[in-house]
XYZ file of C-alpha atoms in Angstrom:
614
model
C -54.220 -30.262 22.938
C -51.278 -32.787 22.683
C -47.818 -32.784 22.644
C -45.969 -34.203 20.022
C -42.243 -34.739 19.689
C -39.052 -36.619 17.081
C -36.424 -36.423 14.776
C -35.329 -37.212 11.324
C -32.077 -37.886 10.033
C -31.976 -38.533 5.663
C -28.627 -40.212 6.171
C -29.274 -42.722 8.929
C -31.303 -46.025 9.276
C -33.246 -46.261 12.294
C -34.627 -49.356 11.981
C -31.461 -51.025 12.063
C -31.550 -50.626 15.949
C -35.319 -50.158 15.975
C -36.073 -51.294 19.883
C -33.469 -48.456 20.853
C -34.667 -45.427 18.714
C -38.256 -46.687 19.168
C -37.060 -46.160 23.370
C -36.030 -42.513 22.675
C -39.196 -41.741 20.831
C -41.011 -43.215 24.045
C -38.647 -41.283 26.389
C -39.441 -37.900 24.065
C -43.003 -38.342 24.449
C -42.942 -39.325 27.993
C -41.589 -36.190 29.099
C -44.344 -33.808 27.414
C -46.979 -36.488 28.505
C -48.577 -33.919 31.155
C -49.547 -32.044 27.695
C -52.191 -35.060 27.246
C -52.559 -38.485 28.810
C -55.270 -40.017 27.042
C -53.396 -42.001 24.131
C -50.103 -42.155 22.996
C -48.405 -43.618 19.965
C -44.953 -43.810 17.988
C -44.136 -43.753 14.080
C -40.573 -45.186 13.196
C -39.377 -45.653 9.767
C -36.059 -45.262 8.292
C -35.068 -42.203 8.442
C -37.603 -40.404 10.737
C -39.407 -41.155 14.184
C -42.350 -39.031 15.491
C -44.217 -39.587 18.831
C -47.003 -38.259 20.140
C -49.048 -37.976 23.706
C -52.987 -36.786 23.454
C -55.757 -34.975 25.220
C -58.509 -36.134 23.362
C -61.028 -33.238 22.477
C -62.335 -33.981 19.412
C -63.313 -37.592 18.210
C -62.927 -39.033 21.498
C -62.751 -42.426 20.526
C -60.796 -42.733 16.795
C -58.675 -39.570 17.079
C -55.423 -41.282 18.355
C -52.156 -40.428 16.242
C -49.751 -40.257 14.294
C -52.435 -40.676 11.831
C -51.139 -41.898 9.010
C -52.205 -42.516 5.332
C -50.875 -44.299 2.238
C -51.541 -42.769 -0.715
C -49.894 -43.931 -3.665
C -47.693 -46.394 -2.185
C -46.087 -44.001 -0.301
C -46.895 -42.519 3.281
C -47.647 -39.798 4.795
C -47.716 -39.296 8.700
C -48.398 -36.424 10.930
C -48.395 -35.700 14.847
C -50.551 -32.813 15.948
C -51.018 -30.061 18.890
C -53.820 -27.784 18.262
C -57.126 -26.941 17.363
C -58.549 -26.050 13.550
C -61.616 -24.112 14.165
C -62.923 -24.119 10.148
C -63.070 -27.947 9.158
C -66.422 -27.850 8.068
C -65.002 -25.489 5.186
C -61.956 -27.323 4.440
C -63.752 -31.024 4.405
C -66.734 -30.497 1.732
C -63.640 -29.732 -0.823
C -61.492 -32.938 0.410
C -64.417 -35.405 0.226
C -65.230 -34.157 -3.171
C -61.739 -35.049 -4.323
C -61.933 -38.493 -3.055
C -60.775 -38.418 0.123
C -61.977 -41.201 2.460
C -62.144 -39.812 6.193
C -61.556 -42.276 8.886
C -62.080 -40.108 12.289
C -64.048 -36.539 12.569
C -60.925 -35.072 14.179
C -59.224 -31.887 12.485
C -55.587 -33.826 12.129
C -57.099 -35.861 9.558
C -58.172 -32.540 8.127
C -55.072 -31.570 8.278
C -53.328 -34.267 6.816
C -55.360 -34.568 3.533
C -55.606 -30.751 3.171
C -51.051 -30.877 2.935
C -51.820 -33.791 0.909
C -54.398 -32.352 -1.989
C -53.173 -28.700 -1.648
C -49.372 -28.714 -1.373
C -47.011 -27.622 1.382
C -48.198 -23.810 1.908
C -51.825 -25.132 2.860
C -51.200 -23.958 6.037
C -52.514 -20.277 4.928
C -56.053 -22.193 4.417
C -56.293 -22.740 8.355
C -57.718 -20.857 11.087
C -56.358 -22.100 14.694
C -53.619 -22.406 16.856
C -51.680 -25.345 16.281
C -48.141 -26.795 15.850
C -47.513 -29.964 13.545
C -44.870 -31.967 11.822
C -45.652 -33.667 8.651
C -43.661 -36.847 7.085
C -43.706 -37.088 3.572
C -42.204 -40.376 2.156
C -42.948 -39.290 -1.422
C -41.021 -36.157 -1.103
C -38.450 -37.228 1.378
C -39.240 -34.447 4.099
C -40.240 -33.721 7.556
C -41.813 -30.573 7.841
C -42.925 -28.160 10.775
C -45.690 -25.939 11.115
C -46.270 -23.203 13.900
C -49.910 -21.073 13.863
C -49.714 -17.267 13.218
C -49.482 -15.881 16.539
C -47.249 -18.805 17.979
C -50.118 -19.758 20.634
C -48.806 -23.208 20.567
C -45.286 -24.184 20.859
C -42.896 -25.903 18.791
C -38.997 -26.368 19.306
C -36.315 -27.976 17.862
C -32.239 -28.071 17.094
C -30.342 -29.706 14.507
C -27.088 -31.830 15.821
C -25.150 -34.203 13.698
C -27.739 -33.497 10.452
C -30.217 -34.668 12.180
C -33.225 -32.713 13.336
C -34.727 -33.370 17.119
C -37.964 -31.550 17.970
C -40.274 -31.469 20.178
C -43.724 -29.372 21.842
C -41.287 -28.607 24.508
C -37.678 -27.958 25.275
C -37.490 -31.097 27.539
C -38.275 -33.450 24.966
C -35.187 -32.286 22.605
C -33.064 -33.488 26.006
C -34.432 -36.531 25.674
C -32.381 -37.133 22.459
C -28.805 -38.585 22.908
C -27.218 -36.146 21.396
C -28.565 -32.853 22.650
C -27.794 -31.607 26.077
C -28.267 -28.578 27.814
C -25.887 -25.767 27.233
C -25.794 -22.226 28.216
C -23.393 -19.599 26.919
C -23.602 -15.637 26.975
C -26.316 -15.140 24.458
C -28.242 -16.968 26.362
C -27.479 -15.760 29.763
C -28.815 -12.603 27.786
C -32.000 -13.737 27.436
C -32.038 -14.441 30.765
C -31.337 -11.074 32.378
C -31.892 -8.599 29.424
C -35.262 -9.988 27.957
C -36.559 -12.422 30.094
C -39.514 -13.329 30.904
C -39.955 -12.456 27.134
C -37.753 -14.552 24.475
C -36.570 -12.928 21.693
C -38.543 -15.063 18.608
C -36.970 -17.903 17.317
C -34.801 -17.491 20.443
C -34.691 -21.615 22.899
C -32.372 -19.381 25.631
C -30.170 -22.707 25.616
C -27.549 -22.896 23.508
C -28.403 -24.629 20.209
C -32.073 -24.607 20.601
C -34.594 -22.816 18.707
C -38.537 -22.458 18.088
C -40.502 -22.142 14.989
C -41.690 -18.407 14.708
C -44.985 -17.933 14.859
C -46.507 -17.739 11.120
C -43.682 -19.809 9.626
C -42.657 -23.254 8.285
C -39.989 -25.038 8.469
C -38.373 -27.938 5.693
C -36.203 -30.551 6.342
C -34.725 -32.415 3.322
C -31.934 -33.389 1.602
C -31.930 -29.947 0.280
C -30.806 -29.175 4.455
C -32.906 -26.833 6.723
C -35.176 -24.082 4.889
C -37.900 -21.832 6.827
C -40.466 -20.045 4.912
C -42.703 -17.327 5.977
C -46.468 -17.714 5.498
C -47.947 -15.053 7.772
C -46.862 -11.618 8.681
C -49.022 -8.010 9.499
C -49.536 -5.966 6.739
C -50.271 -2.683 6.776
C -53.523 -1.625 4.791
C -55.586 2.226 4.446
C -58.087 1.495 6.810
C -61.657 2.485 4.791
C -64.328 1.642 6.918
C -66.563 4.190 8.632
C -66.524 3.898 12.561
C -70.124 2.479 12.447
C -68.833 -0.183 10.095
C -65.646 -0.917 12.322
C -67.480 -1.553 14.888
C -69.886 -3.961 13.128
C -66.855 -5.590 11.720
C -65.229 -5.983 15.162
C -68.070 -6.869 16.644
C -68.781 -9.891 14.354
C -65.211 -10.684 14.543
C -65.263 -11.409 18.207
C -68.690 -13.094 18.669
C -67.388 -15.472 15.778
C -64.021 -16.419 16.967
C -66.045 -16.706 20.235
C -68.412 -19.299 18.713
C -66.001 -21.008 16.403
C -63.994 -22.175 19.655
C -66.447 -23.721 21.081
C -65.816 -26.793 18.943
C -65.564 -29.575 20.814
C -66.794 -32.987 22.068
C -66.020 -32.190 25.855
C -67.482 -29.632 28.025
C -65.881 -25.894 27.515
C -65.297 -23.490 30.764
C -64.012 -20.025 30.764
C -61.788 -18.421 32.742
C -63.741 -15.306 34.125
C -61.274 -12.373 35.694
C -63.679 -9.754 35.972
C -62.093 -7.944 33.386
C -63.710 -6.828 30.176
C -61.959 -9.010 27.685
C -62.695 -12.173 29.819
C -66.421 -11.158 29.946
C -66.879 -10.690 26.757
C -65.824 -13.965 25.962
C -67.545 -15.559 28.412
C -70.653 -13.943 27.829
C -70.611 -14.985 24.352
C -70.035 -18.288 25.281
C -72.767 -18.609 27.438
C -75.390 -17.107 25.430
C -73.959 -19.861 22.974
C -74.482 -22.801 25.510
C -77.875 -21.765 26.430
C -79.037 -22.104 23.238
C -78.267 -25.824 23.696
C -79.750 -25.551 26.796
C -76.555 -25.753 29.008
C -74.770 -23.939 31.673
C -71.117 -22.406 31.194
C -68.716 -23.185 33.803
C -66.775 -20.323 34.787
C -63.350 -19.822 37.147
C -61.564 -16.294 38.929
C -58.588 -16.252 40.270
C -57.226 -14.296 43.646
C -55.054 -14.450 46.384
C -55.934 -15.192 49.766
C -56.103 -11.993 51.976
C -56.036 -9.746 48.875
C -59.227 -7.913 50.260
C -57.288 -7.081 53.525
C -53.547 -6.097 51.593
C -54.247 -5.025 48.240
C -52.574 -1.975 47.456
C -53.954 0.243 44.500
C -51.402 1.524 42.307
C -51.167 3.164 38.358
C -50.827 -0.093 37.104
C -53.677 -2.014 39.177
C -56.167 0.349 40.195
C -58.849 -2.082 41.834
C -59.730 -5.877 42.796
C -61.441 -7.741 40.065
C -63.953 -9.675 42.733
C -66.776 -7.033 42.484
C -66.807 -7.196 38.905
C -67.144 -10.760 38.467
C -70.316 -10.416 40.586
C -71.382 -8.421 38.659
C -71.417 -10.579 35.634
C -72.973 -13.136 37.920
C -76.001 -11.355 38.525
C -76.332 -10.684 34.749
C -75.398 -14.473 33.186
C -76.427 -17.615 34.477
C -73.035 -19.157 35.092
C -72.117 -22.128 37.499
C -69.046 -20.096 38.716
C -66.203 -21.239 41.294
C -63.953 -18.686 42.729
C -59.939 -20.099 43.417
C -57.653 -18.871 45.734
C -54.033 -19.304 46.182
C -51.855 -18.633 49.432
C -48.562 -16.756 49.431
C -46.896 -20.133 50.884
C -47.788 -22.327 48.247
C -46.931 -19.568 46.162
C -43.860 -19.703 46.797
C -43.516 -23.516 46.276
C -45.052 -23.622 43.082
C -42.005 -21.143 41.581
C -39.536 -24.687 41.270
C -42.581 -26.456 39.633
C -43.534 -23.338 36.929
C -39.839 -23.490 35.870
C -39.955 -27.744 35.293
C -43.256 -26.763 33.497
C -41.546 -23.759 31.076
C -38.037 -25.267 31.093
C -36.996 -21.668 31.423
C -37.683 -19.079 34.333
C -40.824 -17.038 33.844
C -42.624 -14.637 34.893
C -42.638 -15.537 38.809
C -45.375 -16.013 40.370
C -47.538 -14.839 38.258
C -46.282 -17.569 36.131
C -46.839 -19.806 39.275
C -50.658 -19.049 40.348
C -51.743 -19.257 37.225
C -49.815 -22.580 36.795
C -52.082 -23.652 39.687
C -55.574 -22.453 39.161
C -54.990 -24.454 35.707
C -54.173 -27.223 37.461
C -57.920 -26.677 39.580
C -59.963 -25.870 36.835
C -58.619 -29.164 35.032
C -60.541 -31.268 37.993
C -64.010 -29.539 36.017
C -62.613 -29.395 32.429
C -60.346 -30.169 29.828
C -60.952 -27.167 27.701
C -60.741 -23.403 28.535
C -61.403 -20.171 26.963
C -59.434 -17.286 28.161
C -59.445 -12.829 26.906
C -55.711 -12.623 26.519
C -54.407 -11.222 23.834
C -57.253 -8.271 23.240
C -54.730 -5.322 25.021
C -52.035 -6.196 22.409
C -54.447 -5.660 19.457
C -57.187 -3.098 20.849
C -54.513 -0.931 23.081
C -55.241 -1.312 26.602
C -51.908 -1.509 28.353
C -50.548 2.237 29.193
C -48.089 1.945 27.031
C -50.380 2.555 24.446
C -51.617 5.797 25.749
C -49.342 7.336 28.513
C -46.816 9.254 26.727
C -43.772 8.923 28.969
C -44.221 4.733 28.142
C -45.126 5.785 24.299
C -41.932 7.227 23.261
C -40.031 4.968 25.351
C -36.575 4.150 23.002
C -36.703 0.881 23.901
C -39.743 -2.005 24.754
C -42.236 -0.238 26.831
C -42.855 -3.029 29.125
C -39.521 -3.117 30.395
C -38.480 0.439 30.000
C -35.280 0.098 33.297
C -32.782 -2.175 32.608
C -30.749 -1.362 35.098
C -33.478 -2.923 37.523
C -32.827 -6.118 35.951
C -28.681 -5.881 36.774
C -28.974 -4.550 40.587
C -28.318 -7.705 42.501
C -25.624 -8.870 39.852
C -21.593 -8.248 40.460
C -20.274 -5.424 38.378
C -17.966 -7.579 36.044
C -20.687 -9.983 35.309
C -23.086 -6.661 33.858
C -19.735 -5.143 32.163
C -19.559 -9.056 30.256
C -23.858 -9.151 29.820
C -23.596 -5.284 27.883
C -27.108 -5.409 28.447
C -27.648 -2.629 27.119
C -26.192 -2.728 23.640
C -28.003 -6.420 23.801
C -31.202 -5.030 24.023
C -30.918 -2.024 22.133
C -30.369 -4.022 18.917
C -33.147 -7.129 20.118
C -35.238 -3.697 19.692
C -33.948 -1.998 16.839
C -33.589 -5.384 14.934
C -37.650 -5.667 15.585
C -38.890 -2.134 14.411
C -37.179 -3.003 11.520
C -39.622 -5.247 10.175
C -42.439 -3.199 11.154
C -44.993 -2.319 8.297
C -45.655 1.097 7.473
C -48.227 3.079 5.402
C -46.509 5.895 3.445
C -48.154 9.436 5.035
C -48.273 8.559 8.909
C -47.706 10.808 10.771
C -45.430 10.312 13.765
C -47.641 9.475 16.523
C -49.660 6.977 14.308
C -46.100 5.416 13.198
C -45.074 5.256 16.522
C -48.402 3.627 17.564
C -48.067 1.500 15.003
C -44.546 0.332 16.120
C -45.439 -0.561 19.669
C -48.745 -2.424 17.869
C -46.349 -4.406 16.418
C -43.988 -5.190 19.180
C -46.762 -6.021 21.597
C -47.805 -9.013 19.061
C -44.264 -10.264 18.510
C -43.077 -9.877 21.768
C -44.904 -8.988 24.904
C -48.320 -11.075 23.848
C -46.001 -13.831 22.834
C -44.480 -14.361 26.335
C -48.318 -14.403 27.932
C -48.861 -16.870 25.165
C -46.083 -19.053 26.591
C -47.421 -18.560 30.011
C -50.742 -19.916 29.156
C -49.649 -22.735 27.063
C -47.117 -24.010 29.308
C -49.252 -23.703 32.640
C -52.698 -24.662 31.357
C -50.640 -27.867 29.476
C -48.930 -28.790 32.280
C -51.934 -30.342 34.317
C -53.430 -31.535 30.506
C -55.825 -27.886 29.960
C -56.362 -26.834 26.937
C -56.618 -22.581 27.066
C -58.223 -21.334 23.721
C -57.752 -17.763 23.247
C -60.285 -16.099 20.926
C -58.515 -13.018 21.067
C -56.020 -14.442 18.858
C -58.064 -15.618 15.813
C -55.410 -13.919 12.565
C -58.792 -12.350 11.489
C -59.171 -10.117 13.841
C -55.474 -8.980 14.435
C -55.372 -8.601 11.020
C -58.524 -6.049 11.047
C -57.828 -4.380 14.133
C -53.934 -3.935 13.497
C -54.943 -1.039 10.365
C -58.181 0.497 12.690
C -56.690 4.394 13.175
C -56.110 5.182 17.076
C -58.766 7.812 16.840
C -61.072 5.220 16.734
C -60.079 2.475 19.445
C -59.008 5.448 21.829
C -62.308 7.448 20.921
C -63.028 10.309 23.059
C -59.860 8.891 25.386
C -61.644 6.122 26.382
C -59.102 2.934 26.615
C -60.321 -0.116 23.883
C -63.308 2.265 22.991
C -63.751 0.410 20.143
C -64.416 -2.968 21.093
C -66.187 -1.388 24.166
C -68.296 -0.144 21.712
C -68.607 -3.516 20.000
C -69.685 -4.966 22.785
C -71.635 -2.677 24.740
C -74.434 -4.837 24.493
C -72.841 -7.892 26.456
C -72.041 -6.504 29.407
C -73.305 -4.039 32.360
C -72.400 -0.704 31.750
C -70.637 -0.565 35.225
C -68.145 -3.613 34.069
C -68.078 -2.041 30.038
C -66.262 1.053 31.478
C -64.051 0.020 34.294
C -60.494 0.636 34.101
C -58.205 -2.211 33.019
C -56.539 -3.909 36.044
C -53.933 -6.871 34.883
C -54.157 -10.571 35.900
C -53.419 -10.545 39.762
C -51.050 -10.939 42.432
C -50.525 -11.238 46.501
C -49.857 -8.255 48.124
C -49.707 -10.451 51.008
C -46.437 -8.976 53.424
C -45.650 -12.841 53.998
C -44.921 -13.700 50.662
C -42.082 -11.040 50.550
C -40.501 -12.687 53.802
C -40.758 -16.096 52.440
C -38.948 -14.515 48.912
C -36.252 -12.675 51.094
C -35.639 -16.152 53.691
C -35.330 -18.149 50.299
C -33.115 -15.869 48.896
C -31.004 -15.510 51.964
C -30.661 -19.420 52.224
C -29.557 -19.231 48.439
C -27.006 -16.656 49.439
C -25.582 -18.398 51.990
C -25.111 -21.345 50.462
C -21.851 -21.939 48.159
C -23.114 -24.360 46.316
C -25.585 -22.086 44.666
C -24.332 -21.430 40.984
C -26.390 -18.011 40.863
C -24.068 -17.127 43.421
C -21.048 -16.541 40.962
C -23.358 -14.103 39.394
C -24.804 -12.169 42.113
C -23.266 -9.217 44.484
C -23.846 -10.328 48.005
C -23.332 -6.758 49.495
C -25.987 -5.551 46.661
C -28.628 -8.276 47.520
C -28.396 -8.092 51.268
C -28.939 -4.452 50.547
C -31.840 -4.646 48.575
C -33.743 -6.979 50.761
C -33.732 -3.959 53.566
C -36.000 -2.095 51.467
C -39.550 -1.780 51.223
C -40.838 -3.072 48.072
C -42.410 -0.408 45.182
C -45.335 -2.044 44.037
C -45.618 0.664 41.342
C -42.461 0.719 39.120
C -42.424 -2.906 37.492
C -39.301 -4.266 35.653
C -41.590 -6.188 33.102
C -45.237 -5.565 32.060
C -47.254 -4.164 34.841
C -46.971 -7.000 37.735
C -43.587 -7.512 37.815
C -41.879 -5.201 40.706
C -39.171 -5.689 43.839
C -40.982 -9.127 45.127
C -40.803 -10.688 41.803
C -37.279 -9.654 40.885
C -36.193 -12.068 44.086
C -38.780 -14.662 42.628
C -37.260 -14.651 39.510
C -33.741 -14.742 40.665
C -34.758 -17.852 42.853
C -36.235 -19.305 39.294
C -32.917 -18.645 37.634
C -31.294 -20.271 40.078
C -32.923 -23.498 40.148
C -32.986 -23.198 36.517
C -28.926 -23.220 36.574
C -29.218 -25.912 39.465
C -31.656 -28.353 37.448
C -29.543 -27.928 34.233
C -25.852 -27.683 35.647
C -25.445 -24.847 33.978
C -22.949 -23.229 35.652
């Protein structure tokens, strides 16, 4: 992966001061350079400048960028983060119509596909990727973001002149954009957050690229087109044949990912989506004769203080024996302590630019930064709960018919700590409520549903837009930050696309949680790991890392300077660090509980600190 970053102004002559502009482009680049640190480069012309930092997977050598290309006397330039995973169907066509390839990397691909097909090529790819394209001949900059918005890609317009960037930081880097917060945002903070509302950059003025969509800059101003959106379709497959479909599906995103001229790892939880993809992967390798490297995660002392609860029944460490003893895997088990832990929750929020989610943004932010000491290029199993139905939400009918997003059904947990006239000015829950209704309004719908299948359908829909897109963001903006590049297979449009019209009867057959690609894959894994019950990425249950939250907090409290302080209830905080913590009611998702509501509040914080916010 890469980060890429610049801006483009029709009216305006860069050139004219070229050393200065060419100095911003650096300083842009510089600050997403952690995205990729193996060649850099800068494009400035008149009225555009694009810059660009690498992690060099594929064409290790000749794959440096912008690329660009003159074709007709005029010339056309683009600056790439991503990976295509069907070139070798896209090229035969391109060489046949003349073009001359330079590198074997995908951007070129890329480049010369916009070129011969026109500007909604995109549709033609399969991958996750995020691009800008320079067109001299048609006077336009434009941005592409991949279907399911695995890789990021922001951006603002100030003064007619449009500043982007892989990253929020990098738009800062501009002189004319700074970092502004006002109540909307401050609403995404404490209403939404983790999650973003799409489209939404939190700060004021800045915005991302939806996932699936495009977005033109010319004299014609600022236009963003759709490419990609779920459609609803009669499903007409027999089971038998879903589950030959799926299973295909899965094995060949699996494969198609392993592109690549370095080494690819996996990141091995224990859990069934993680196995499958790593024991596809590995069956892969072997057939080359090599040996997949493979990573799990856990928290020091978790065997002595885990606590079982509805949302995490059980430890993952037995099952990753398990697999093991059935694959041939050079594996490495990380741990992380609760007091680094709690350090790493100022670095996850310089990584994200925003707060997150805690510290479960924060270990995984470190075991990236591990596995990156064995390999530049990871394959992960998010993403399969939002399409195949795993989380509870799915299935537990007080979380079902939830009027609102099921992962963060109590709002009122999110205001505790906060003074009453600062919740009366939030009206978090009028915010919400429309974030919500706003989202089911786009949903697609077959005409006969019936009401439970609707309503399935429904929270289908808002698990891809909104609760898979903030674990998305996780992933990208911890794995990038030590130069990783996560893949997730899970994610390929083809199978979303598929699995989004299966009926429930048939991935919830005979109430069996993700029976169908159980089912799919029942022949990749040991019955004893096929049928265990889902337990989520983990956490510490560690008792110290709640007294290290609670003395943090308590130093934040008592210090005026703090600008969360203006926000927050004293009396209420001091009050809810007293109590025990419930590991079993989360706020957001299923991890997310009393501990990491004082994590996140120290994020937010620091967030306003770094920023000046406030």
């Amino acid at each position: 992966m890469c980060g890429i970053a610049g801006f483009c102004n029709l009216n305006t002559d860069y050139t004219r001061n070229s050393e200065y502009w060419h100095q911003i482009l650096v300083d842009m680049r510089k600050s997403v350079s952690h995205r990729g640190r193996d060649n850099t480069g800068e494009y400035l012309r008149r009225n555009v400048g694009l810059g660009h930092t690498r992690l060099a997977i594929r064409d290790l050598c000749f794959g440096a960028q912008p690329i660009v290309r003159n074709i007709s006397g005029k010339e056309y330039v683009i600056v790439y983060n991503g990976e295509i995973y069907n070139t070798d169907e896209l090229t035969p066509e391109l060489k046949r119509e003349g073009f001359v390839f330079e590198t074997t990397t995908d951007t070129e691909v890329i480049l010369y596909a916009y070129i011969h097909h026109g500007i909604d090529f995109v549709s033609r790819l399969n991958g996750i990727f995020a691009f800008a394209i320079w067109d001299e001949a048609c006077e336009r900059l434009v941005l592409y973001r991949d279907r399911l918005g695995v890789k990021p890609l922001f951006y603002t317009i100030k003064d007619d002149t449009l500043v982007f960037g892989s990253e929020i930081k990098a738009l800062f880097c501009f002189p004319a954009v700074k970092p502004e917060i006002d109540i909307g945002g401050l609403r995404e903070i404490f209403g939404v957050g983790p999650a973003r509302t799409p489209g939404n950059g939190v700060f004021k003025g800045i915005n991302e690229i939806k996932p699936g969509h495009y977005a033109v800059f010319s004299k014609e101003g600022f236009n963003v087109k759709r490419y990609w959106e779920l459609e609803s379709r009669p499903h007409t497959d027999s089971y038998e044949e879903t589950v030959d479909k799926v299973s295909f599906l899965v094995r060949d995103a699996v494969k198609r990912q392993m592109v690549s001229d370095v080494p690819v790892c996996s990141f091995l939880s224990g859990g069934i989506d993680s196995s499958i993809v790593t024991a596809v992967a590995s069956g892969y390798l072997s057939g080359f004769g090599l040996k997949l490297n493979t990573f799990s995660f856990d928290f020091k002392d978790n065997g002595i203080y885990f606590k079982s609860n509805s949302f995490q029944p059980e430890r993952d460490r037995p099952y990753v024996d398990i697999m093991l003893s059935e694959y041939n895997l050079n594996h490495t088990y990380l741990e992380c302590d609760e007091c680094l832990l709690a350090d790493l929750l100022f670095d996850v929020v310089d990584a994200k630019d925003l707060p997150g989610m805690a510290d479960i943004d924060a270990s995984l932010l470190y075991f990236c930064r591990l596995v990156k000491a064995h390999n530049k290029v990871a394959l992960t199993g998010e993403c399969a709960d939002e399409i195949f139905g795993g989380y509870p939400w799915f299935y537990r009918n007080e979380l079902l018919w939830t009027d609102g997003f099921p992962w963060s059904r109590d709002i009122s947990a999110r205001t505790l700590l906060l003074t009453d006239d600062f919740v009366k000015e939030l009206n978090l829950d009028e915010y919400v409520s429309e974030r919500y209704s706003d989202s089911l309004k786009s949903v697609p719908f077959l005409e006969g549903e019936s009401p439970a299948d609707k309503r399935r359908r429904e929270i289908t829909y808002l698990n891809i837009k909104w609760f898979m897109q903030t674990l998305l963001d996780r992933m990208d903006r911890a794995s990038m930050y030590s130069g990783l590049e996560a893949r997730v297979p899970f994610a390929d449009h083809r199978i979303i696309e598929y699995v989004f019209n299966v009926p429930w009867d048939m991935k919830l057959k005979d109430g069996v949680e993700k029976s169908l690609l159980r089912e799919a894959c029942k022949d990749l894994l040991p019955r004893k790991l096929l049928y265990r019950k889902k337990s989520p990425y983990p956490k510490t249950y560690h008792p110290n890392y709640e007294r290290l939250l609670s003395q943090m907090f308590t130093d934040i409290l008592n210090d005026p300077n703090s600008p969360i302080v203006s926000l927050v209830d004293k009396n209420k905080a001091m009050i809810f660090l007293k109590f025990p913590s419930e590991y079993g009611k989360p706020w957001f998702g299923q991890l997310m509980a009393a501990p990491q509501l004082l994590a996140y509040m120290i994020q937010v914080n620091y967030w306003l600190e770094k920023y000046s916010l406030l």
